[in-house]
Tab-separated table of C-alpha atoms and ligand atoms in Angstrom:
chain	number	residue	atom	x	y	z
W	372	MET	CA	42.941	83.902	228.993
W	373	SER	CA	42.845	82.056	225.683
W	374	PHE	CA	45.107	81.454	222.724
W	375	ASP	CA	43.862	81.172	219.134
W	376	LEU	CA	45.503	78.331	217.199
W	377	SER	CA	43.603	78.773	213.930
W	378	HIS	CA	46.725	80.023	212.163
W	379	TYR	CA	48.987	77.379	213.637
W	380	ASN	CA	47.571	74.289	211.908
W	381	THR	CA	47.728	73.523	208.207
W	382	LEU	CA	44.255	71.930	208.155
W	383	GLY	CA	42.931	75.412	208.883
W	384	LEU	CA	40.762	74.285	211.801
W	385	SER	CA	39.462	76.827	214.285
W	386	ALA	CA	40.851	76.025	217.705
W	387	VAL	CA	41.345	77.809	220.996
W	388	ALA	CA	43.600	76.706	223.874
W	389	ASN	CA	43.602	78.021	227.443
W	390	ALA	CA	47.093	79.402	226.871
W	391	GLY	CA	49.914	79.340	224.322
W	392	HIS	CA	53.628	80.045	224.561
W	393	ILE	CA	56.033	80.640	221.680
W	394	ILE	CA	59.246	78.857	222.628
W	395	THR	CA	62.491	80.243	221.201
W	396	ASP	CA	65.055	78.794	223.633
W	397	GLU	CA	65.530	75.858	225.978
W	398	LYS	CA	65.905	77.928	229.125
W	399	SER	CA	62.502	79.540	228.805
W	400	LEU	CA	60.969	76.196	227.863
W	401	ARG	CA	62.267	74.653	231.095
W	402	LYS	CA	61.055	77.664	233.095
W	403	ILE	CA	57.524	77.302	231.699
W	404	LEU	CA	57.505	73.565	232.315
W	405	LEU	CA	58.712	73.874	235.895
W	406	ARG	CA	56.195	76.524	236.841
W	407	SER	CA	53.281	74.639	235.265
W	408	ASP	CA	50.748	72.991	237.491
W	409	TYR	CA	50.230	69.633	235.824
W	410	SER	CA	47.384	68.500	237.989
W	411	SER	CA	45.253	71.279	236.508
W	412	GLN	CA	46.976	72.092	233.238
W	413	ALA	CA	47.609	69.693	230.355
W	414	THR	CA	50.536	70.612	228.105
W	415	TRP	CA	50.517	70.050	224.353
W	416	ILE	CA	53.380	70.484	221.904
W	417	LEU	CA	52.939	71.988	218.465
W	418	GLY	CA	55.629	72.136	215.768
W	419	GLY	CA	54.641	73.197	212.258
W	420	GLY	CA	51.046	72.090	212.897
W	421	SER	CA	51.037	70.073	209.668
W	422	ASN	CA	50.300	66.648	211.084
W	423	VAL	CA	47.750	67.381	213.793
W	424	ILE	CA	44.002	67.610	214.061
W	425	LEU	CA	42.988	70.258	216.566
W	426	GLY	CA	39.762	69.933	218.499
W	427	PRO	CA	37.886	73.262	218.744
W	428	LYS	CA	38.581	73.652	222.491
W	429	ILE	CA	41.966	72.578	223.736
W	430	ASP	CA	42.057	71.966	227.408
W	431	GLY	CA	45.418	73.202	228.671
W	432	GLN	CA	48.421	75.113	227.368
W	433	VAL	CA	50.099	74.719	223.994
W	434	LEU	CA	53.828	75.173	223.499
W	435	LEU	CA	54.772	76.323	220.012
W	436	ILE	CA	58.338	75.272	219.326
W	437	LYS	CA	60.149	77.964	217.304
W	438	THR	CA	63.812	77.381	218.230
W	439	ARG	CA	66.292	78.031	215.405
W	440	GLY	CA	69.802	76.942	214.527
W	441	VAL	CA	71.830	74.486	212.451
W	442	SER	CA	75.353	73.362	213.348
W	443	PHE	CA	77.863	70.814	212.174
W	444	VAL	CA	79.011	68.392	214.846
W	445	PRO	CA	82.818	68.637	214.950
W	446	GLY	CA	85.141	65.662	215.108
W	447	ASN	CA	83.562	63.367	212.579
W	448	LYS	CA	85.976	64.024	209.741
W	449	GLY	CA	87.795	61.200	208.018
W	450	ASN	CA	84.862	59.347	206.558
W	451	ASP	CA	82.021	60.465	204.340
W	452	LEU	CA	79.546	60.930	207.192
W	453	VAL	CA	78.716	64.454	208.357
W	454	LEU	CA	76.673	64.985	211.500
W	455	LEU	CA	74.379	67.986	211.465
W	456	THR	CA	72.368	69.159	214.481
W	457	ILE	CA	69.197	71.120	213.747
W	458	SER	CA	66.939	72.904	216.248
W	459	ALA	CA	63.386	71.592	216.452
W	460	GLY	CA	61.743	74.812	215.240
W	461	GLU	CA	63.560	74.942	211.903
W	462	ASN	CA	61.468	74.374	208.784
W	463	TRP	CA	61.945	70.879	207.323
W	464	HIS	CA	61.914	71.784	203.631
W	465	GLN	CA	64.363	74.686	204.141
W	466	LEU	CA	66.689	72.181	205.797
W	467	VAL	CA	66.419	69.790	202.835
W	468	ARG	CA	67.302	72.637	200.460
W	469	TYR	CA	70.208	73.732	202.665
W	470	THR	CA	71.748	70.240	202.810
W	471	VAL	CA	71.495	69.776	199.042
W	472	ALA	CA	73.179	73.174	198.522
W	473	GLN	CA	75.950	72.114	200.914
W	474	GLY	CA	76.641	68.962	198.883
W	475	LEU	CA	75.291	66.669	201.584
W	476	TYR	CA	73.291	63.671	200.426
W	477	GLY	CA	70.377	61.807	201.949
W	478	LEU	CA	67.380	64.134	202.339
W	479	GLU	CA	66.453	64.780	198.671
W	480	ASN	CA	63.432	62.429	198.647
W	481	LEU	CA	62.010	64.159	201.715
W	482	ALA	CA	61.666	67.535	199.978
W	483	LEU	CA	58.522	69.637	200.383
W	484	ILE	CA	57.175	67.746	203.380
W	485	PRO	CA	55.481	70.482	205.406
W	486	GLY	CA	56.327	70.920	209.055
W	487	SER	CA	59.193	71.445	211.448
W	488	VAL	CA	62.389	69.506	212.074
W	489	GLY	CA	61.278	68.562	215.601
W	490	ALA	CA	58.090	66.997	214.310
W	491	ALA	CA	59.870	64.943	211.655
W	492	PRO	CA	61.031	62.080	213.920
W	493	VAL	CA	57.727	61.995	215.821
W	494	GLN	CA	55.892	60.427	212.895
W	495	ASN	CA	59.067	59.195	211.174
W	496	ILE	CA	58.342	61.187	208.017
W	497	GLY	CA	58.947	59.329	204.790
W	498	ALA	CA	58.553	59.609	201.041
W	499	TYR	CA	59.726	57.774	197.922
W	500	GLY	CA	61.517	54.990	199.766
W	501	VAL	CA	63.339	57.102	202.394
W	502	GLU	CA	62.364	57.684	206.036
W	503	ILE	CA	64.046	60.063	208.472
W	504	SER	CA	64.905	56.994	210.589
W	505	ASP	CA	67.349	55.966	207.794
W	506	LEU	CA	69.416	59.115	208.464
W	507	LEU	CA	68.768	59.989	212.067
W	508	HIS	CA	71.726	59.750	214.422
W	509	SER	CA	70.051	60.994	217.603
W	510	VAL	CA	67.501	63.322	219.146
W	511	ARG	CA	67.773	65.501	222.261
W	512	ALA	CA	64.558	65.846	224.214
W	513	MET	CA	63.351	67.545	227.404
W	514	HIS	CA	61.126	65.779	229.918
W	515	ILE	CA	57.868	67.656	230.209
W	516	GLN	CA	57.662	67.372	234.003
W	517	SER	CA	61.254	67.464	235.265
W	518	GLY	CA	62.840	69.645	232.551
W	519	GLU	CA	65.681	67.074	232.349
W	520	ILE	CA	67.334	66.623	228.969
W	521	GLU	CA	68.164	63.199	227.534
W	522	ARG	CA	69.636	61.976	224.265
W	523	PHE	CA	67.824	59.289	222.292
W	524	ASP	CA	69.929	57.342	219.837
W	525	ASN	CA	68.239	55.933	216.740
W	526	GLU	CA	67.306	52.660	218.418
W	527	ARG	CA	65.782	54.311	221.473
W	528	CYS	CA	63.499	56.353	219.194
W	529	GLY	CA	61.606	53.105	218.445
W	530	PHE	CA	60.987	53.988	214.806
W	531	ALA	CA	58.386	52.168	212.737
W	532	TYR	CA	56.262	53.128	209.738
W	533	ARG	CA	54.956	56.663	210.585
W	534	ASP	CA	55.635	55.957	214.254
W	535	SER	CA	58.151	56.450	217.099
W	536	VAL	CA	58.204	56.520	220.912
W	537	PHE	CA	57.437	60.255	220.693
W	538	LYS	CA	54.109	59.620	218.947
W	539	ARG	CA	52.795	57.189	221.559
W	540	VAL	CA	50.026	58.475	223.795
W	541	GLY	CA	51.393	60.061	226.961
W	542	SER	CA	54.958	60.516	225.693
W	543	PRO	CA	56.536	63.036	228.101
W	544	TRP	CA	59.271	64.168	225.697
W	545	ILE	CA	59.669	67.475	223.878
W	546	ILE	CA	62.167	67.215	221.043
W	547	LEU	CA	64.791	69.985	221.238
W	548	ASP	CA	67.009	69.134	218.315
W	549	VAL	CA	67.713	66.413	215.812
W	550	THR	CA	71.128	65.169	214.685
W	551	LEU	CA	71.255	63.672	211.216
W	552	GLY	CA	74.043	61.677	209.611
W	553	LEU	CA	74.391	62.826	206.003
W	554	SER	CA	76.837	61.680	203.382
W	555	THR	CA	79.368	63.596	201.320
W	556	THR	CA	79.277	60.758	198.781
W	557	PRO	CA	76.241	60.596	196.487
W	558	HIS	CA	73.893	57.658	196.829
W	559	PHE	CA	70.336	58.060	195.671
W	560	GLU	CA	67.090	56.186	196.165
W	561	VAL	CA	65.336	56.417	192.801
W	562	SER	CA	63.375	53.187	192.743
W	563	TYR	CA	59.912	54.747	193.199
W	564	PRO	CA	58.192	54.833	189.791
W	565	ASP	CA	56.985	58.449	190.126
W	566	VAL	CA	60.485	59.741	190.834
W	567	ALA	CA	62.187	57.497	188.271
W	568	GLU	CA	59.738	58.669	185.589
W	569	GLU	CA	60.232	62.316	186.477
W	570	LEU	CA	64.016	61.976	186.236
W	571	LYS	CA	63.619	60.248	182.867
W	572	LYS	CA	61.247	62.932	181.625
W	573	ARG	CA	63.875	65.536	182.442
W	574	GLY	CA	66.371	63.595	180.311
W	575	THR	CA	68.583	63.101	183.315
W	576	THR	CA	71.276	60.546	182.595
W	577	GLN	CA	73.355	61.342	185.666
W	578	VAL	CA	71.420	61.935	188.849
W	579	SER	CA	72.620	64.719	191.152
W	580	GLY	CA	71.308	65.891	194.502
W	581	ALA	CA	69.836	69.023	192.897
W	582	LYS	CA	68.164	67.084	190.059
W	583	LEU	CA	66.658	64.551	192.422
W	584	LEU	CA	65.434	67.361	194.686
W	585	GLN	CA	63.758	69.139	191.751
W	586	SER	CA	62.171	65.904	190.545
W	587	VAL	CA	60.691	65.137	193.965
W	588	ILE	CA	59.396	68.712	194.194
W	589	SER	CA	57.706	68.366	190.785
W	590	VAL	CA	56.074	65.038	191.645
W	591	ARG	CA	54.756	66.361	194.943
W	592	ARG	CA	53.503	69.642	193.423
W	593	ARG	CA	51.527	67.660	190.845
W	594	LYS	CA	49.843	65.413	193.382
W	595	MET	CA	49.678	67.243	196.675
W	596	PRO	CA	47.823	70.446	197.499
W	597	ASP	CA	50.111	73.197	198.812
W	598	VAL	CA	49.310	73.905	202.461
W	599	ARG	CA	49.802	77.621	201.767
W	600	ASP	CA	46.846	77.592	199.371
W	601	ILE	CA	44.513	74.925	200.667
W	602	GLY	CA	44.248	73.407	204.133
W	603	ASN	CA	45.430	69.803	204.501
W	604	ALA	CA	47.624	67.554	206.642
W	605	GLY	CA	49.283	65.422	203.954
W	606	SER	CA	48.213	61.795	204.026
W	607	PHE	CA	45.234	61.489	206.325
W	608	PHE	CA	45.539	57.690	206.666
W	609	LYS	CA	48.456	55.297	206.901
W	610	ASN	CA	48.951	52.748	204.163
W	611	PRO	CA	47.667	49.527	205.748
W	612	LEU	CA	50.105	46.716	206.532
W	613	LEU	CA	48.516	43.386	205.624
W	614	ASP	CA	49.604	39.808	206.198
W	615	ASN	CA	50.225	37.620	203.176
W	616	SER	CA	46.774	36.058	202.938
W	617	LYS	CA	44.924	39.366	203.340
W	618	MET	CA	47.217	40.959	200.768
W	619	GLN	CA	46.487	38.121	198.279
W	620	ASP	CA	42.808	38.471	199.016
W	621	THR	CA	42.962	42.219	198.265
W	622	LEU	CA	44.922	41.587	195.056
W	623	THR	CA	42.126	39.395	193.748
W	624	GLN	CA	39.827	42.413	194.162
W	625	ILE	CA	42.340	44.988	192.822
W	626	PRO	CA	44.867	43.172	190.612
W	627	ASP	CA	46.994	46.280	189.941
W	628	MET	CA	47.177	47.331	193.583
W	629	PRO	CA	50.679	48.654	194.436
W	630	VAL	CA	52.208	46.352	197.084
W	631	TYR	CA	55.446	47.004	198.994
W	632	PRO	CA	56.951	44.289	201.260
W	633	HIS	CA	57.439	45.732	204.749
W	634	GLY	CA	59.150	43.336	207.183
W	635	GLN	CA	56.890	40.286	207.451
W	636	LYS	CA	53.944	42.297	206.128
W	637	PHE	CA	52.883	43.980	202.916
W	638	LYS	CA	52.094	47.668	202.603
W	639	VAL	CA	49.223	48.363	200.217
W	640	SER	CA	47.978	51.680	198.896
W	641	ALA	CA	45.291	53.352	200.993
W	642	ALA	CA	44.853	55.888	198.169
W	643	ARG	CA	43.923	53.059	195.795
W	644	LEU	CA	41.443	51.543	198.261
W	645	ILE	CA	39.731	54.919	198.698
W	646	ASP	CA	39.797	55.521	194.951
W	647	VAL	CA	38.202	52.137	194.164
W	648	CYS	CA	35.465	52.950	196.688
W	649	GLY	CA	34.665	55.930	194.442
W	650	MET	CA	35.308	58.484	197.137
W	651	LYS	CA	37.425	61.060	195.294
W	652	GLY	CA	35.735	64.422	195.585
W	653	THR	CA	33.402	63.252	198.401
W	654	LYS	CA	32.491	66.236	200.586
W	655	VAL	CA	31.283	66.761	204.118
W	656	GLY	CA	30.743	70.470	204.725
W	657	GLY	CA	33.981	72.290	203.932
W	658	PHE	CA	36.100	69.112	203.764
W	659	GLU	CA	36.706	67.123	200.615
W	660	VAL	CA	38.664	64.089	199.392
W	661	TRP	CA	41.416	65.489	197.109
W	662	GLN	CA	40.934	64.387	193.495
W	663	ARG	CA	44.597	63.920	192.614
W	664	GLN	CA	45.558	62.026	195.787
W	665	PRO	CA	42.566	60.673	197.708
W	666	LEU	CA	44.677	59.997	200.786
W	667	VAL	CA	44.597	63.747	201.369
W	668	LEU	CA	41.563	65.516	202.854
W	669	VAL	CA	41.378	69.227	202.083
W	670	ASN	CA	39.627	72.128	203.742
W	671	ARG	CA	37.819	74.128	201.078
W	672	GLY	CA	37.034	76.971	203.424
W	673	GLU	CA	35.249	76.896	206.712
W	674	GLY	CA	35.595	73.148	207.322
W	675	THR	CA	35.094	72.160	210.966
W	676	PHE	CA	36.516	69.475	213.217
W	677	GLU	CA	33.168	67.631	213.224
W	678	GLN	CA	32.979	67.630	209.416
W	679	LEU	CA	36.526	66.346	209.146
W	680	MET	CA	35.781	63.516	211.570
W	681	GLU	CA	32.593	62.657	209.706
W	682	LEU	CA	34.382	62.499	206.341
W	683	SER	CA	37.183	60.454	207.873
W	684	GLU	CA	34.702	57.915	209.309
W	685	LYS	CA	32.815	57.753	206.035
W	686	ILE	CA	36.020	56.752	204.252
W	687	GLN	CA	36.996	54.258	206.956
W	688	ASN	CA	33.543	52.656	206.815
W	689	ALA	CA	33.539	52.415	203.023
W	690	VAL	CA	36.969	50.728	202.948
W	691	MET	CA	36.012	48.406	205.804
W	692	ASP	CA	32.714	47.403	204.155
W	693	ARG	CA	34.258	46.722	200.778
W	694	PHE	CA	37.677	45.241	201.653
W	695	GLY	CA	37.530	44.381	205.368
W	696	ILE	CA	40.558	46.637	205.918
W	697	ALA	CA	40.788	49.131	208.794
W	698	LEU	CA	42.355	52.442	207.793
W	699	GLU	CA	44.258	54.068	210.612
W	700	ARG	CA	44.375	57.866	210.838
W	701	GLU	CA	47.844	59.315	210.342
W	702	PRO	CA	47.819	62.807	211.962
W	703	GLY	CA	47.447	62.870	215.728
W	704	LEU	CA	44.581	64.463	217.645
W	705	LEU	CA	45.627	67.352	219.855
W	706	GLY	CA	43.601	68.387	222.860
W	707	SER	CA	40.251	67.192	224.091
W	708	ARG	CA	36.891	68.630	223.266
P	1451	LIG	N1	46.548	56.181	193.719
P	1451	LIG	C1	45.280	55.922	193.280
P	1451	LIG	N2	44.496	56.957	192.931
P	1451	LIG	C2	44.947	58.243	192.997
P	1451	LIG	C3	46.234	58.515	193.470
P	1451	LIG	C4	47.020	57.456	193.830
P	1451	LIG	O1	44.858	54.791	193.192
P	1451	LIG	O2	44.168	59.133	192.663
P	1451	LIG	C5	47.411	55.045	194.061
P	1451	LIG	C6	48.332	54.782	192.904
P	1451	LIG	O3	48.284	53.431	192.603
P	1451	LIG	C7	49.689	55.150	193.436
P	1451	LIG	C8	49.507	54.857	194.886
P	1451	LIG	O4	48.176	55.292	195.173
P	1451	LIG	O5	50.681	54.355	192.852
P	1451	LIG	C9	50.502	55.514	195.788
P	1451	LIG	O6	50.388	56.928	195.702
P	1451	LIG	P1	51.611	57.858	196.154
P	1451	LIG	O7	52.824	57.512	195.395
P	1451	LIG	O8	51.148	59.261	196.133
P	1451	LIG	O9	51.939	57.402	197.626
P	1451	LIG	P2	51.041	57.036	198.895
P	1451	LIG	O10	51.386	55.633	199.259
P	1451	LIG	O11	49.620	57.335	198.672
P	1451	LIG	C10	52.877	57.640	200.649
P	1451	LIG	C11	53.034	58.500	201.868
P	1451	LIG	C12	53.233	59.954	201.471
P	1451	LIG	C13	54.466	60.018	200.582
P	1451	LIG	C14	54.251	59.140	199.354
P	1451	LIG	C15	55.449	59.057	198.433
P	1451	LIG	C16	51.828	57.448	203.682
P	1451	LIG	C17	50.629	57.491	204.560
P	1451	LIG	N3	51.876	58.378	202.736
P	1451	LIG	O12	51.650	58.005	200.003
P	1451	LIG	O13	53.480	60.678	202.659
P	1451	LIG	O14	54.740	61.350	200.188
P	1451	LIG	O15	53.981	57.783	199.787
P	1451	LIG	O16	56.391	58.175	198.943
P	1451	LIG	O17	52.693	56.592	203.859
P	1451	LIG	C18	52.360	61.855	204.414
P	1451	LIG	O18	52.696	60.957	205.184
P	1451	LIG	O19	51.677	62.852	204.814
P	1451	LIG	C19	52.688	61.757	203.004
P	1451	LIG	C20	52.268	62.641	202.110
């Protein structure tokens, strides 16, 4: 028995697992988990497949989470916070659109991020100064071996930049649904230059949820390839976090490098580092560094796992040789080869 995953990952990699199950409800998920023989069968979880690199042969079974449903949590009236619970299999961007249409504020900057709701907390998705951890109330997750369900509040999720407890190697948790705390009172994050400029260009004097949403969509469409047209997994590397002296050192090499303070560290632009290394448009087989945003690697056709890894290492080596900075891959690897 085998299960073809080629159409379940946005990088467009060819991949085959021993087995695959489409999960549409919690009961059948638990049933599959409890009848699985873990000593012989590894279990992998796949949401929208937009932040994973699939090896060509995946040892074990893959669970494709396709649960649906959105509900308001009752009993939180009286202030401007509305709690909304969303099943893991819902599409993230559809959710953003839905909340804006409902007059709920908070998710506008996270528009057009490909993938599912359940995957969003795993890598703590973020864009234009907002991360899901800023809005996340709690997550319900099922233990992969016992089938027990537990609730993780925001703190227990262990959020960091593109990271959470669910992303750590060996995490036994399958996210079932996500509860977000959204506001009925407008408050917008418009400090990122790209978004601020887009709002200005549109002659927007008063920002609204819908205007901010449209601006974010425009900025992303300009820079990012659409996963429906061309295979990619969004940013392929994290922006490196440098200490003060390394950041200063890098600024002497690239004086106009964008720098964002991040706790005790400084986040610098991986896209700029790759750009300065002259790697835009670099190709290995079917994979290529995207011209308009070199943090994105695109599959021009029949790109393979090996070619992707080779291009990725080429970029990491170039940035290491020139700046002494290690670029960390952002999407996770699923399955062994
Ligand atoms: N840049 C270049 N050359 C280019 C393009 C960009 O040097 O050709 C430099 C520019 O200086 C630009 C800077 O890169 O100011 C930053 O670019 P951008 O605003 O696109 O953001 P990013 O830091 O590269 C991060 C996230 C994105 C998120 C954007 C917007 C990570 C790994 N990536 O990218 O998230 O949408 O900010 O906030 O943190 C993702 O995680 O998959 C993702 C797309």
